Amino acid sequence: MSVASLRRAARESVAGLPREFWWLWTSTLVNRLGAFVATFMTLYLTVDRGYSASFAGLVVALHGLGGVVSSLGAGVMTDRLGRRPTLLAAQASTAFSVALLGFMEHPAAIAAVALLVGMTSNASRPAVQAMMADIVRPEDRVRAFALNYWAINLGFAVSATVAGFVAEYSYLAGFLGEAALTLVCAVLVYAKLPESRPEQTAAEQAAAEPEIGLGTVLRDGPFMGVVGLSFLISLIFTQGSFGLPLAMGTGGFSAADYGMVAAVNGVLIVLLQLPVTRFIEKGDPQKLLVASALLAGYGFGLTAFAGSVWSLGLTVCVWTLAEIVNSPTQMGLVARLSPLHGRGRYQGMYTMSWAVASLVAPLMAGFMIDRWGAGWLWASVAVLGTVAALGYWLLMRKLAYSEPGSVVSASAPAPAVRPAPAVAEA
């Protein structure tokens, strides 16, 4: 491909998106440049502090539990208070709690503050995703989600490499660095992002459109099917930030080794996310989701046979391709299935699937590695990938596609805004 073709592809990838999206994108990038706790918590606890894999699993699971607790609450806040106030509160409190975690000494204090960090850091996700759905046209959402995911991983690629060497010097410096950059994100949100929550029109108010509650979300069968499959996929991908560093730490690798291996994931997404997204935008979501689930499961499964940094890097290449395909495809599906005035709650439920996976994955990995060794963990992950692929195949058979990138129920055409049952809840 010529340089001119690459430039044209790059222009087409970023063209037509609103200014507010780019400020949100910038906030995401800055935030991920400081992502230290989620990446190095396991090595901090096992290598630097000398705790067992099981204790490390418990602490990271508490971090995930915090996310479970905050996901639905943040979703309700996003709908009721607005996207911008929720983002401000979440990012400012995250900065405080991450800095506090770096100074904790007692195991119980570490566990308690890790729970707090999980609650605060996860609270911003429903607001970010709802705001993106608000400000981006439906036909551009897959591309917008891909660009945002690209920013996440650009930041991760830089931070994983740099923070690996920072951790060799001082873990406290890593905690304080993340706190500072998260505070910068809060300032960006306050200064540059207007509120995007849709207001009900006079016609909608006159029609007395019922409020969308959490029970409404739970009764939405197709959406909850996506949430369940998202949990399985998240359980697989979360092993990249817990199972992989734990297995590498017990195998004698250093924090810098893990940082380099983890950076492969971010670098590949930075290089491939945009061109791959251009290829998959008009593809069959069923095939894309099934293929990505299989690649994820067996990509991690191959870790059982990797014994060096370079071979571990190769396995990361396999499951990274799955991540590149799965993330924008699934997030576009979630946005399409979310009704206009219930996006916060729907995105909160979707975010909770990742949070629950962050709770379960460390316990799963810590238990298996302590009892039976890392090989059992990677075999189990391969099975999970197979189950998720089957689930996507069965679910997507029940959905029809009115146009590339949009999904409607196979039983009836989808209206512009999906109606909700007449139930008002929290």
C-alpha positions as a LaTeX table, in Angstrom:
\begin{tabular}{lrrr}
\hline
Residue & $x$ (\AA) & $y$ (\AA) & $z$ (\AA) \\
\hline
Met1 & 0.00 & 0.00 & 0.00 \\
Ser2 & 1.38 & 3.41 & $-0.97$ \\
Val3 & 1.94 & 6.31 & 1.42 \\
Ala4 & $-0.87$ & 8.22 & $-0.32$ \\
Ser5 & $-3.24$ & 5.28 & 0.26 \\
Leu6 & $-2.28$ & 5.12 & 3.92 \\
Arg7 & $-2.90$ & 8.84 & 4.33 \\
Arg8 & $-6.28$ & 8.56 & 2.62 \\
Ala9 & $-7.24$ & 5.62 & 4.85 \\
Ala10 & $-6.20$ & 7.57 & 7.94 \\
Arg11 & $-8.26$ & 10.61 & 6.88 \\
Glu12 & $-11.32$ & 8.45 & 6.24 \\
Ser13 & $-10.90$ & 6.79 & 9.64 \\
Val14 & $-11.07$ & 10.06 & 11.55 \\
Ala15 & $-13.30$ & 12.18 & 9.29 \\
Gly16 & $-16.78$ & 13.29 & 10.27 \\
Leu17 & $-16.55$ & 12.80 & 14.04 \\
Pro18 & $-17.61$ & 15.72 & 16.27 \\
Arg19 & $-15.17$ & 17.87 & 18.25 \\
Glu20 & $-16.59$ & 16.62 & 21.57 \\
Phe21 & $-15.66$ & 13.08 & 20.61 \\
Trp22 & $-12.02$ & 14.08 & 20.21 \\
Trp23 & $-11.90$ & 15.68 & 23.66 \\
Leu24 & $-13.38$ & 12.50 & 25.09 \\
Trp25 & $-10.80$ & 10.55 & 23.08 \\
Thr26 & $-8.01$ & 12.74 & 24.48 \\
Ser27 & $-9.25$ & 12.21 & 28.03 \\
Thr28 & $-9.23$ & 8.45 & 27.44 \\
Leu29 & $-5.68$ & 8.56 & 26.07 \\
Val30 & $-4.33$ & 10.56 & 29.00 \\
Asn31 & $-6.09$ & 8.28 & 31.46 \\
Arg32 & $-4.58$ & 5.14 & 29.93 \\
Leu33 & $-1.10$ & 6.63 & 29.86 \\
Gly34 & $-1.24$ & 6.31 & 33.63 \\
Ala35 & $-2.79$ & 2.83 & 33.87 \\
Phe36 & $-0.46$ & 1.34 & 36.48 \\
Val37 & $-2.61$ & $-0.29$ & 39.15 \\
Ala38 & $-4.58$ & $-2.65$ & 36.90 \\
Thr39 & $-1.43$ & $-3.69$ & 35.03 \\
Phe40 & 1.05 & $-4.16$ & 37.87 \\
Met41 & $-1.06$ & $-4.91$ & 40.95 \\
Thr42 & $-0.36$ & $-8.64$ & 40.71 \\
Leu43 & 3.41 & $-8.24$ & 40.43 \\
Tyr44 & 3.39 & $-5.56$ & 43.14 \\
Leu45 & 1.72 & $-7.93$ & 45.60 \\
Thr46 & 3.60 & $-11.13$ & 44.73 \\
Val47 & 7.09 & $-9.95$ & 43.73 \\
Asp48 & 7.53 & $-6.65$ & 45.60 \\
Arg49 & 5.48 & $-7.40$ & 48.73 \\
Gly50 & 5.95 & $-11.18$ & 48.81 \\
Tyr51 & 2.29 & $-12.20$ & 49.15 \\
Ser52 & 0.93 & $-15.46$ & 47.77 \\
Ala53 & $-0.83$ & $-15.86$ & 44.46 \\
Ser54 & $-4.07$ & $-16.55$ & 46.33 \\
Phe55 & $-3.84$ & $-13.29$ & 48.29 \\
Ala56 & $-3.01$ & $-11.38$ & 45.14 \\
Gly57 & $-6.05$ & $-12.99$ & 43.52 \\
Leu58 & $-8.21$ & $-11.94$ & 46.47 \\
Val59 & $-7.05$ & $-8.30$ & 46.28 \\
Val60 & $-7.53$ & $-8.06$ & 42.52 \\
Ala61 & $-10.92$ & $-9.76$ & 42.93 \\
Leu62 & $-11.89$ & $-7.08$ & 45.46 \\
His63 & $-10.84$ & $-4.49$ & 42.87 \\
Gly64 & $-13.24$ & $-6.22$ & 40.49 \\
Leu65 & $-15.96$ & $-6.36$ & 43.16 \\
Gly66 & $-15.67$ & $-2.60$ & 43.49 \\
Gly67 & $-16.39$ & $-2.34$ & 39.79 \\
Val68 & $-19.44$ & $-4.56$ & 40.13 \\
Val69 & $-20.79$ & $-2.39$ & 42.94 \\
Ser70 & $-20.26$ & 0.87 & 41.05 \\
Ser71 & $-21.31$ & $-0.19$ & 37.53 \\
Leu72 & $-25.06$ & $-0.12$ & 38.00 \\
Gly73 & $-24.97$ & 2.86 & 40.35 \\
Ala74 & $-22.85$ & 4.82 & 37.87 \\
Gly75 & $-25.25$ & 3.85 & 35.09 \\
Val76 & $-28.18$ & 5.27 & 37.03 \\
Met77 & $-26.16$ & 8.43 & 37.84 \\
Thr78 & $-25.31$ & 8.80 & 34.15 \\
Asp79 & $-29.00$ & 8.85 & 33.22 \\
Arg80 & $-30.24$ & 10.93 & 36.16 \\
Leu81 & $-27.43$ & 13.42 & 36.90 \\
Gly82 & $-25.77$ & 13.47 & 33.49 \\
Arg83 & $-22.64$ & 12.15 & 31.80 \\
Arg84 & $-20.34$ & 15.05 & 32.75 \\
Pro85 & $-20.97$ & 15.11 & 36.54 \\
Thr86 & $-20.55$ & 11.34 & 36.70 \\
Leu87 & $-17.23$ & 11.51 & 34.82 \\
Leu88 & $-15.94$ & 14.33 & 37.04 \\
Ala89 & $-16.83$ & 12.56 & 40.27 \\
Ala90 & $-15.42$ & 9.22 & 39.10 \\
Gln91 & $-12.08$ & 10.54 & 37.86 \\
Ala92 & $-11.40$ & 12.85 & 40.81 \\
Ser93 & $-12.16$ & 10.08 & 43.32 \\
Thr94 & $-10.05$ & 7.62 & 41.32 \\
Ala95 & $-7.04$ & 9.94 & 41.53 \\
Phe96 & $-7.40$ & 10.16 & 45.32 \\
Ser97 & $-7.89$ & 6.42 & 45.91 \\
Val98 & $-5.02$ & 5.34 & 43.64 \\
Ala99 & $-2.61$ & 7.68 & 45.43 \\
Leu100 & $-3.85$ & 6.36 & 48.79 \\
Leu101 & $-3.28$ & 2.74 & 47.71 \\
Gly102 & 0.41 & 3.40 & 47.16 \\
Phe103 & 0.87 & 4.22 & 50.87 \\
Met104 & $-1.00$ & 1.24 & 52.31 \\
Glu105 & 1.11 & $-1.27$ & 54.29 \\
His106 & $-1.21$ & $-3.64$ & 56.13 \\
Pro107 & $-2.77$ & $-6.46$ & 54.03 \\
Ala108 & $-6.29$ & $-5.55$ & 55.18 \\
Ala109 & $-5.73$ & $-1.90$ & 54.29 \\
Ile110 & $-4.41$ & $-2.84$ & 50.85 \\
Ala111 & $-7.48$ & $-5.01$ & 50.23 \\
Ala112 & $-9.91$ & $-2.30$ & 51.41 \\
Val113 & $-8.38$ & 0.47 & 49.31 \\
Ala114 & $-8.18$ & $-1.85$ & 46.27 \\
Leu115 & $-11.95$ & $-2.27$ & 46.61 \\
Leu116 & $-12.31$ & 1.53 & 46.67 \\
Val117 & $-10.09$ & 1.92 & 43.59 \\
Gly118 & $-12.22$ & $-0.62$ & 41.75 \\
Met119 & $-15.38$ & 1.28 & 42.60 \\
Thr120 & $-14.09$ & 4.69 & 41.54 \\
Ser121 & $-12.16$ & 3.69 & 38.42 \\
Asn122 & $-15.04$ & 1.66 & 36.99 \\
Ala123 & $-17.64$ & 4.37 & 37.62 \\
Ser124 & $-16.58$ & 6.42 & 34.61 \\
Arg125 & $-17.16$ & 3.71 & 32.01 \\
Pro126 & $-20.97$ & 3.90 & 31.64 \\
Ala127 & $-20.72$ & 7.68 & 31.30 \\
Val128 & $-17.96$ & 7.52 & 28.66 \\
Gln129 & $-19.80$ & 4.93 & 26.59 \\
Ala130 & $-23.17$ & 6.67 & 26.90 \\
Met131 & $-21.63$ & 10.03 & 25.96 \\
Met132 & $-20.00$ & 8.48 & 22.91 \\
Ala133 & $-23.31$ & 7.00 & 21.80 \\
Asp134 & $-24.93$ & 10.43 & 22.36 \\
Ile135 & $-22.53$ & 12.49 & 20.27 \\
Val136 & $-21.66$ & 10.10 & 17.43 \\
Arg137 & $-24.04$ & 9.22 & 14.57 \\
Pro138 & $-25.19$ & 5.56 & 14.54 \\
Glu139 & $-23.40$ & 4.85 & 11.26 \\
Asp140 & $-20.11$ & 6.10 & 12.75 \\
Arg141 & $-20.27$ & 4.34 & 16.11 \\
Val142 & $-18.26$ & 1.22 & 15.29 \\
Arg143 & $-15.50$ & 3.47 & 13.96 \\
Ala144 & $-15.74$ & 5.77 & 16.99 \\
Phe145 & $-15.58$ & 2.88 & 19.45 \\
Ala146 & $-12.59$ & 1.50 & 17.53 \\
Leu147 & $-10.82$ & 4.88 & 17.70 \\
Asn148 & $-11.50$ & 5.12 & 21.42 \\
Tyr149 & $-10.23$ & 1.59 & 21.94 \\
Trp150 & $-7.19$ & 2.56 & 19.87 \\
Ala151 & $-6.55$ & 5.44 & 22.30 \\
Ile152 & $-6.88$ & 3.07 & 25.26 \\
Asn153 & $-4.26$ & 0.79 & 23.84 \\
Leu154 & $-1.96$ & 3.52 & 22.60 \\
Gly155 & $-1.83$ & 4.72 & 26.18 \\
Phe156 & $-1.46$ & 1.17 & 27.45 \\
Ala157 & 1.39 & 0.38 & 25.04 \\
Val158 & 3.35 & 3.37 & 26.32 \\
Ser159 & 2.47 & 2.96 & 29.98 \\
Ala160 & 3.09 & $-0.81$ & 30.12 \\
Thr161 & 6.63 & $-0.39$ & 28.80 \\
Val162 & 7.54 & 2.69 & 30.83 \\
Ala163 & 5.76 & 1.58 & 33.99 \\
Gly164 & 7.53 & $-1.79$ & 33.89 \\
Phe165 & 10.84 & 0.01 & 34.36 \\
Val166 & 9.29 & 2.46 & 36.84 \\
Ala167 & 8.19 & $-0.55$ & 38.89 \\
Glu168 & 11.77 & $-1.81$ & 38.97 \\
Tyr169 & 12.64 & 1.51 & 40.66 \\
Ser170 & 9.55 & 2.31 & 42.75 \\
Tyr171 & 6.00 & 1.01 & 42.74 \\
Leu172 & 4.93 & 4.09 & 44.72 \\
Ala173 & 6.04 & 6.30 & 41.83 \\
Gly174 & 3.74 & 4.30 & 39.56 \\
Phe175 & 0.74 & 4.77 & 41.84 \\
Leu176 & 1.34 & 8.52 & 42.16 \\
Gly177 & 1.88 & 8.85 & 38.40 \\
Glu178 & $-1.49$ & 7.23 & 37.68 \\
Ala179 & $-3.18$ & 9.49 & 40.23 \\
Ala180 & $-1.72$ & 12.61 & 38.61 \\
Leu181 & $-2.76$ & 11.66 & 35.07 \\
Thr182 & $-6.26$ & 10.70 & 36.21 \\
Leu183 & $-6.59$ & 14.14 & 37.79 \\
Val184 & $-5.57$ & 15.67 & 34.44 \\
Cys185 & $-8.46$ & 13.72 & 32.85 \\
Ala186 & $-10.89$ & 15.21 & 35.38 \\
Val187 & $-9.69$ & 18.69 & 34.44 \\
Leu188 & $-10.13$ & 17.94 & 30.71 \\
Val189 & $-13.68$ & 16.72 & 31.29 \\
Tyr190 & $-14.55$ & 19.83 & 33.29 \\
Ala191 & $-13.01$ & 22.27 & 30.82 \\
Lys192 & $-13.87$ & 20.78 & 27.42 \\
Leu193 & $-16.80$ & 18.37 & 27.52 \\
Pro194 & $-20.37$ & 19.73 & 27.57 \\
Glu195 & $-23.23$ & 17.63 & 28.90 \\
Ser196 & $-24.60$ & 15.29 & 26.20 \\
Arg197 & $-27.54$ & 13.62 & 27.95 \\
Pro198 & $-30.52$ & 13.67 & 25.55 \\
Glu199 & $-33.50$ & 15.67 & 26.79 \\
Gln200 & $-36.98$ & 14.37 & 26.20 \\
Thr201 & $-38.87$ & 16.21 & 23.47 \\
Ala202 & $-42.26$ & 17.77 & 24.08 \\
Ala203 & $-43.87$ & 14.90 & 22.15 \\
Glu204 & $-42.12$ & 12.32 & 24.33 \\
Gln205 & $-43.15$ & 14.14 & 27.50 \\
Ala206 & $-46.74$ & 14.41 & 26.26 \\
Ala207 & $-46.76$ & 10.70 & 25.51 \\
Ala208 & $-45.60$ & 10.08 & 29.10 \\
Glu209 & $-42.85$ & 7.74 & 27.97 \\
Pro210 & $-42.17$ & 5.41 & 30.93 \\
Glu211 & $-38.86$ & 5.64 & 32.73 \\
Ile212 & $-36.41$ & 2.89 & 31.91 \\
Gly213 & $-35.32$ & 1.09 & 35.08 \\
Leu214 & $-32.86$ & $-1.68$ & 35.85 \\
Gly215 & $-35.67$ & $-4.24$ & 35.67 \\
Thr216 & $-36.29$ & $-3.11$ & 32.11 \\
Val217 & $-32.69$ & $-3.92$ & 31.26 \\
Leu218 & $-32.86$ & $-7.32$ & 32.94 \\
Arg219 & $-35.97$ & $-8.27$ & 30.97 \\
Asp220 & $-34.35$ & $-7.37$ & 27.65 \\
Gly221 & $-33.46$ & $-10.89$ & 26.51 \\
Pro222 & $-31.23$ & $-10.13$ & 23.50 \\
Phe223 & $-29.30$ & $-7.47$ & 25.39 \\
Met224 & $-28.77$ & $-9.70$ & 28.45 \\
Gly225 & $-27.55$ & $-12.42$ & 26.09 \\
Val226 & $-24.87$ & $-9.99$ & 24.89 \\
Val227 & $-24.04$ & $-9.16$ & 28.52 \\
Gly228 & $-23.61$ & $-12.84$ & 29.38 \\
Leu229 & $-21.30$ & $-13.46$ & 26.43 \\
Ser230 & $-19.41$ & $-10.28$ & 27.24 \\
Phe231 & $-18.74$ & $-11.77$ & 30.68 \\
Leu232 & $-17.20$ & $-14.91$ & 29.15 \\
Ile233 & $-15.05$ & $-12.89$ & 26.75 \\
Ser234 & $-14.01$ & $-10.54$ & 29.57 \\
Leu235 & $-13.08$ & $-13.52$ & 31.72 \\
Ile236 & $-10.68$ & $-14.55$ & 28.96 \\
Phe237 & $-9.15$ & $-11.13$ & 28.22 \\
Thr238 & $-8.76$ & $-10.27$ & 31.92 \\
Gln239 & $-6.21$ & $-13.08$ & 32.19 \\
Gly240 & $-3.86$ & $-10.80$ & 30.27 \\
Ser241 & $-3.68$ & $-8.51$ & 33.30 \\
Phe242 & $-3.83$ & $-11.16$ & 36.03 \\
Gly243 & $-3.23$ & $-14.74$ & 34.91 \\
Leu244 & $-0.38$ & $-13.82$ & 32.56 \\
Pro245 & 1.68 & $-11.69$ & 35.02 \\
Leu246 & 1.02 & $-14.21$ & 37.79 \\
Ala247 & 2.21 & $-17.12$ & 35.63 \\
Met248 & 5.23 & $-15.10$ & 34.49 \\
Gly249 & 6.07 & $-14.07$ & 38.07 \\
Thr250 & 5.93 & $-17.65$ & 39.35 \\
Gly251 & 7.96 & $-18.68$ & 36.29 \\
Gly252 & 10.83 & $-16.38$ & 37.19 \\
Phe253 & 10.17 & $-13.50$ & 34.79 \\
Ser254 & 10.64 & $-9.88$ & 35.96 \\
Ala255 & 8.24 & $-6.94$ & 35.96 \\
Ala256 & 10.15 & $-5.48$ & 32.99 \\
Asp257 & 9.68 & $-8.79$ & 31.10 \\
Tyr258 & 5.95 & $-8.65$ & 31.68 \\
Gly259 & 5.86 & $-4.98$ & 30.71 \\
Met260 & 7.45 & $-5.79$ & 27.34 \\
Val261 & 5.12 & $-8.74$ & 26.70 \\
Ala262 & 2.06 & $-6.72$ & 27.70 \\
Ala263 & 3.18 & $-3.84$ & 25.47 \\
Val264 & 2.89 & $-6.16$ & 22.44 \\
Asn265 & $-0.87$ & $-6.09$ & 22.97 \\
Gly266 & $-1.03$ & $-2.30$ & 22.99 \\
Val267 & 1.40 & $-1.83$ & 20.09 \\
Leu268 & $-0.48$ & $-4.25$ & 17.84 \\
Ile269 & $-3.79$ & $-2.58$ & 18.58 \\
Val270 & $-2.26$ & 0.82 & 17.81 \\
Leu271 & $-0.94$ & $-0.51$ & 14.48 \\
Leu272 & $-3.88$ & $-2.69$ & 13.43 \\
Gln273 & $-7.07$ & $-1.41$ & 15.06 \\
Leu274 & $-7.92$ & 1.24 & 12.46 \\
Pro275 & $-7.14$ & $-0.77$ & 9.30 \\
Val276 & $-8.83$ & $-3.88$ & 10.68 \\
Thr277 & $-11.89$ & $-1.84$ & 11.68 \\
Arg278 & $-12.18$ & $-0.50$ & 8.13 \\
Phe279 & $-12.22$ & $-4.13$ & 6.97 \\
Ile280 & $-14.77$ & $-5.41$ & 9.52 \\
Glu281 & $-17.19$ & $-2.42$ & 9.52 \\
Lys282 & $-19.29$ & $-4.02$ & 6.81 \\
Gly283 & $-18.63$ & $-7.62$ & 7.82 \\
Asp284 & $-21.05$ & $-10.15$ & 9.29 \\
Pro285 & $-21.08$ & $-9.53$ & 13.09 \\
Gln286 & $-21.96$ & $-13.17$ & 13.78 \\
Lys287 & $-18.85$ & $-14.46$ & 12.02 \\
Leu288 & $-16.68$ & $-11.73$ & 13.54 \\
Leu289 & $-17.81$ & $-12.43$ & 17.10 \\
Val290 & $-17.52$ & $-16.21$ & 16.75 \\
Ala291 & $-14.05$ & $-15.98$ & 15.22 \\
Ser292 & $-12.85$ & $-13.51$ & 17.84 \\
Ala293 & $-14.04$ & $-15.77$ & 20.68 \\
Leu294 & $-12.14$ & $-18.74$ & 19.26 \\
Leu295 & $-8.99$ & $-16.69$ & 18.68 \\
Ala296 & $-9.16$ & $-15.32$ & 22.22 \\
Gly297 & $-9.59$ & $-18.70$ & 23.89 \\
Tyr298 & $-6.94$ & $-20.55$ & 21.91 \\
Gly299 & $-4.57$ & $-17.58$ & 21.87 \\
Phe300 & $-4.42$ & $-17.68$ & 25.65 \\
Gly301 & $-4.40$ & $-21.48$ & 25.55 \\
Leu302 & $-1.12$ & $-21.36$ & 23.62 \\
Thr303 & 0.49 & $-19.63$ & 26.61 \\
Ala304 & 0.85 & $-23.08$ & 28.19 \\
Phe305 & 3.50 & $-23.90$ & 25.56 \\
Ala306 & 5.41 & $-20.59$ & 25.74 \\
Gly307 & 8.61 & $-20.53$ & 27.79 \\
Ser308 & 10.38 & $-17.34$ & 26.72 \\
Val309 & 9.59 & $-13.66$ & 26.36 \\
Trp310 & 9.46 & $-13.85$ & 22.55 \\
Ser311 & 7.17 & $-16.91$ & 22.51 \\
Leu312 & 4.87 & $-15.28$ & 25.07 \\
Gly313 & 4.81 & $-12.25$ & 22.79 \\
Leu314 & 3.65 & $-14.45$ & 19.92 \\
Thr315 & 0.70 & $-15.76$ & 21.95 \\
Val316 & $-0.22$ & $-12.17$ & 22.76 \\
Cys317 & $-0.36$ & $-11.50$ & 19.00 \\
Val318 & $-3.05$ & $-14.18$ & 18.59 \\
Trp319 & $-5.43$ & $-13.00$ & 21.30 \\
Thr320 & $-4.79$ & $-9.35$ & 20.46 \\
Leu321 & $-6.26$ & $-9.92$ & 17.00 \\
Ala322 & $-9.35$ & $-11.31$ & 18.73 \\
Glu323 & $-9.54$ & $-8.21$ & 20.88 \\
Ile324 & $-9.23$ & $-5.90$ & 17.87 \\
Val325 & $-12.19$ & $-7.61$ & 16.18 \\
Asn326 & $-14.37$ & $-8.23$ & 19.22 \\
Ser327 & $-14.31$ & $-4.87$ & 20.99 \\
Pro328 & $-15.74$ & $-2.46$ & 18.38 \\
Thr329 & $-18.13$ & $-5.11$ & 17.01 \\
Gln330 & $-19.59$ & $-5.89$ & 20.43 \\
Met331 & $-19.69$ & $-2.27$ & 21.63 \\
Gly332 & $-21.48$ & $-1.23$ & 18.44 \\
Leu333 & $-24.02$ & $-3.99$ & 19.10 \\
Val334 & $-24.52$ & $-2.79$ & 22.69 \\
Ala335 & $-25.03$ & 0.83 & 21.57 \\
Arg336 & $-27.59$ & $-0.27$ & 18.97 \\
Leu337 & $-29.56$ & $-2.30$ & 21.51 \\
Ser338 & $-29.60$ & 0.52 & 24.10 \\
Pro339 & $-32.68$ & 2.83 & 24.08 \\
Leu340 & $-32.04$ & 6.57 & 23.87 \\
His341 & $-33.12$ & 7.56 & 27.38 \\
Gly342 & $-31.75$ & 4.43 & 29.06 \\
Arg343 & $-28.21$ & 4.40 & 27.72 \\
Gly344 & $-26.62$ & 4.93 & 31.12 \\
Arg345 & $-28.36$ & 1.94 & 32.69 \\
Tyr346 & $-27.77$ & $-0.27$ & 29.65 \\
Gln347 & $-24.10$ & 0.70 & 29.49 \\
Gly348 & $-23.85$ & 0.18 & 33.25 \\
Met349 & $-25.14$ & $-3.37$ & 32.91 \\
Tyr350 & $-22.71$ & $-4.02$ & 30.06 \\
Thr351 & $-19.85$ & $-2.55$ & 32.09 \\
Met352 & $-20.83$ & $-4.79$ & 34.99 \\
Ser353 & $-20.09$ & $-7.87$ & 32.86 \\
Trp354 & $-16.46$ & $-6.73$ & 32.66 \\
Ala355 & $-16.43$ & $-5.87$ & 36.36 \\
Val356 & $-17.78$ & $-9.29$ & 37.36 \\
Ala357 & $-15.14$ & $-10.89$ & 35.15 \\
Ser358 & $-12.50$ & $-8.79$ & 36.92 \\
Leu359 & $-13.81$ & $-10.23$ & 40.18 \\
Val360 & $-13.91$ & $-13.87$ & 39.05 \\
Ala361 & $-10.79$ & $-14.03$ & 36.83 \\
Pro362 & $-8.18$ & $-13.37$ & 39.56 \\
Leu363 & $-9.78$ & $-15.89$ & 41.93 \\
Met364 & $-9.90$ & $-18.41$ & 39.12 \\
Ala365 & $-6.28$ & $-17.83$ & 38.10 \\
Gly366 & $-4.89$ & $-17.67$ & 41.65 \\
Phe367 & $-6.66$ & $-20.88$ & 42.67 \\
Met368 & $-5.68$ & $-22.85$ & 39.57 \\
Ile369 & $-2.05$ & $-21.76$ & 39.53 \\
Asp370 & $-1.61$ & $-22.45$ & 43.26 \\
Arg371 & $-3.31$ & $-25.85$ & 43.13 \\
Trp372 & $-2.55$ & $-27.31$ & 39.70 \\
Gly373 & $-0.24$ & $-24.97$ & 37.82 \\
Ala374 & $-0.65$ & $-22.46$ & 34.99 \\
Gly375 & $-1.29$ & $-25.16$ & 32.35 \\
Trp376 & $-4.74$ & $-25.87$ & 33.82 \\
Leu377 & $-5.60$ & $-22.18$ & 33.69 \\
Trp378 & $-4.75$ & $-21.86$ & 29.99 \\
Ala379 & $-6.63$ & $-25.04$ & 29.12 \\
Ser380 & $-9.72$ & $-23.72$ & 30.93 \\
Val381 & $-9.49$ & $-20.42$ & 29.05 \\
Ala382 & $-9.43$ & $-22.29$ & 25.74 \\
Val383 & $-12.65$ & $-24.06$ & 26.76 \\
Leu384 & $-14.23$ & $-20.71$ & 27.68 \\
Gly385 & $-13.41$ & $-19.38$ & 24.22 \\
Thr386 & $-15.16$ & $-22.33$ & 22.61 \\
Val387 & $-18.26$ & $-21.87$ & 24.78 \\
Ala388 & $-18.37$ & $-18.13$ & 24.00 \\
Ala389 & $-18.09$ & $-18.81$ & 20.26 \\
Leu390 & $-21.02$ & $-21.22$ & 20.43 \\
Gly391 & $-23.00$ & $-18.67$ & 22.43 \\
Tyr392 & $-22.39$ & $-15.91$ & 19.88 \\
Trp393 & $-23.42$ & $-18.23$ & 17.07 \\
Leu394 & $-26.70$ & $-19.12$ & 18.80 \\
Leu395 & $-27.53$ & $-15.56$ & 19.86 \\
Met396 & $-26.77$ & $-13.91$ & 16.55 \\
Arg397 & $-28.96$ & $-16.42$ & 14.70 \\
Lys398 & $-31.91$ & $-14.72$ & 16.45 \\
Leu399 & $-30.92$ & $-11.28$ & 15.24 \\
Ala400 & $-31.38$ & $-9.85$ & 11.75 \\
Tyr401 & $-29.27$ & $-7.11$ & 10.20 \\
Ser402 & $-31.14$ & $-4.32$ & 8.50 \\
Glu403 & $-27.85$ & $-2.76$ & 7.33 \\
Pro404 & $-24.12$ & $-3.19$ & 8.01 \\
Gly405 & $-23.38$ & $-2.37$ & 11.62 \\
Ser406 & $-27.00$ & $-2.29$ & 12.84 \\
Val407 & $-28.93$ & $-4.99$ & 14.64 \\
Val408 & $-32.63$ & $-5.48$ & 15.12 \\
Ser409 & $-34.78$ & $-8.26$ & 16.50 \\
Ala410 & $-35.51$ & $-10.92$ & 13.94 \\
Ser411 & $-39.15$ & $-10.98$ & 14.96 \\
Ala412 & $-39.94$ & $-7.34$ & 14.17 \\
Pro413 & $-38.39$ & $-4.21$ & 12.69 \\
Ala414 & $-36.61$ & $-1.99$ & 15.21 \\
Pro415 & $-37.95$ & 1.51 & 15.82 \\
Ala416 & $-35.62$ & 4.49 & 16.04 \\
Val417 & $-35.77$ & 4.25 & 19.84 \\
Arg418 & $-36.47$ & 0.85 & 21.36 \\
Pro419 & $-39.56$ & 1.06 & 23.57 \\
Ala420 & $-39.35$ & $-0.07$ & 27.17 \\
Pro421 & $-41.93$ & $-1.87$ & 29.29 \\
Ala422 & $-44.09$ & 0.49 & 31.35 \\
Val423 & $-42.16$ & 0.07 & 34.58 \\
Ala424 & $-40.38$ & 2.84 & 36.48 \\
Glu425 & $-37.53$ & 1.67 & 38.68 \\
Ala426 & $-34.24$ & 2.82 & 40.14 \\
\hline
\end{tabular}
